[in-house]
XYZ file of C-alpha atoms in Angstrom:
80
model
C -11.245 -24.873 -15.499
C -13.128 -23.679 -12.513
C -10.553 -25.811 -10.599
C -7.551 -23.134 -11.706
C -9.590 -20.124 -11.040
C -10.463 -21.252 -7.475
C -6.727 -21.902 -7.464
C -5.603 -18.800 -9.244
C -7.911 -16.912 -6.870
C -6.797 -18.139 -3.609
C -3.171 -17.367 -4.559
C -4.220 -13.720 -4.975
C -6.078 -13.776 -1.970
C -2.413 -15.195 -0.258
C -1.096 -12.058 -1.865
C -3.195 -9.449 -0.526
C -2.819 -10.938 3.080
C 0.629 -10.848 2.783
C 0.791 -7.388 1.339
C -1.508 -6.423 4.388
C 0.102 -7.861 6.957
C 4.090 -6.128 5.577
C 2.310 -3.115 5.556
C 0.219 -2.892 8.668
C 3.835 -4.111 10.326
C 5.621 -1.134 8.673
C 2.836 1.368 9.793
C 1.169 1.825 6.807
C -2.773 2.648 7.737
C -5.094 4.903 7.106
C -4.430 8.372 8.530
C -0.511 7.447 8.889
C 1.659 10.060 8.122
C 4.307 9.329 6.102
C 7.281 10.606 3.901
C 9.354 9.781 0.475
C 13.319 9.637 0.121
C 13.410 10.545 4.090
C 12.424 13.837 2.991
C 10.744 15.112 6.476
C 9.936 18.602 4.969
C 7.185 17.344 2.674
C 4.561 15.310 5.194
C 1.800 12.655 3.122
C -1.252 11.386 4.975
C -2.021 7.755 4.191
C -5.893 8.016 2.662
C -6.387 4.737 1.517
C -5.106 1.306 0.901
C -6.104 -0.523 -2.335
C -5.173 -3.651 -4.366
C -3.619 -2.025 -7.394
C -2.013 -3.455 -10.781
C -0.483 -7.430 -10.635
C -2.678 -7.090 -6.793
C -0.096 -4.827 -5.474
C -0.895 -3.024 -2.231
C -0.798 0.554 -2.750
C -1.571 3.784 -0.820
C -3.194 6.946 -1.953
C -0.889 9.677 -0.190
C -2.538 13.222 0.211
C -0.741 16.676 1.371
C -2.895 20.023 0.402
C -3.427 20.207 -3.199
C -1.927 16.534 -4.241
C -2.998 13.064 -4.232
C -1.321 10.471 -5.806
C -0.866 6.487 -5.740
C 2.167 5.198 -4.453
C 3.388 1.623 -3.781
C 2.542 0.456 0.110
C 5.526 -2.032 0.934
C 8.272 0.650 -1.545
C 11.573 1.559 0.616
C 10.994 4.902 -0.461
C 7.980 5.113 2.150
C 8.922 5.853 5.644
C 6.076 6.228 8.660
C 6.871 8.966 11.000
């Protein structure tokens, strides 16, 4: 039993590096600005990075008055 968790945790751990490493490679960091659906009128500041749902990389995007979660590695996330 403890076997399979050690197991079961080192393939999330796999995850999250992976998840890191497409991210950090597509520009996704703290501080990054970034837009959704190539919209370049609406500008998002990457807050934060966090292990999410399933261990899912995902962002917290900020512009004045909104804040909301949003997938790291989705296509509909470009970095300017």
């Amino acid at each position: 039993m403890a076997e399979q968790l050690s197991m079961l945790e080192e393939t999330r751990k796999e995850k999250i590096k992976k998840q890191m490493k497409q991210a950090v490679t597509k520009g996704i960091i703290p501080e990054a600005t970034v837009i959704i659906d190539k919209d370049k009128n609406t500008l998002y500041q990457v807050a934060y990075i966090y292990v999410g749902h399933d261990c899912n990389l995902e962002v917290n995007i900020q512009r004045p008055g909104v804040s909301m979660p949003w997938n790291a590695l989705s296509d509909r996330l470009t970095v300017l």
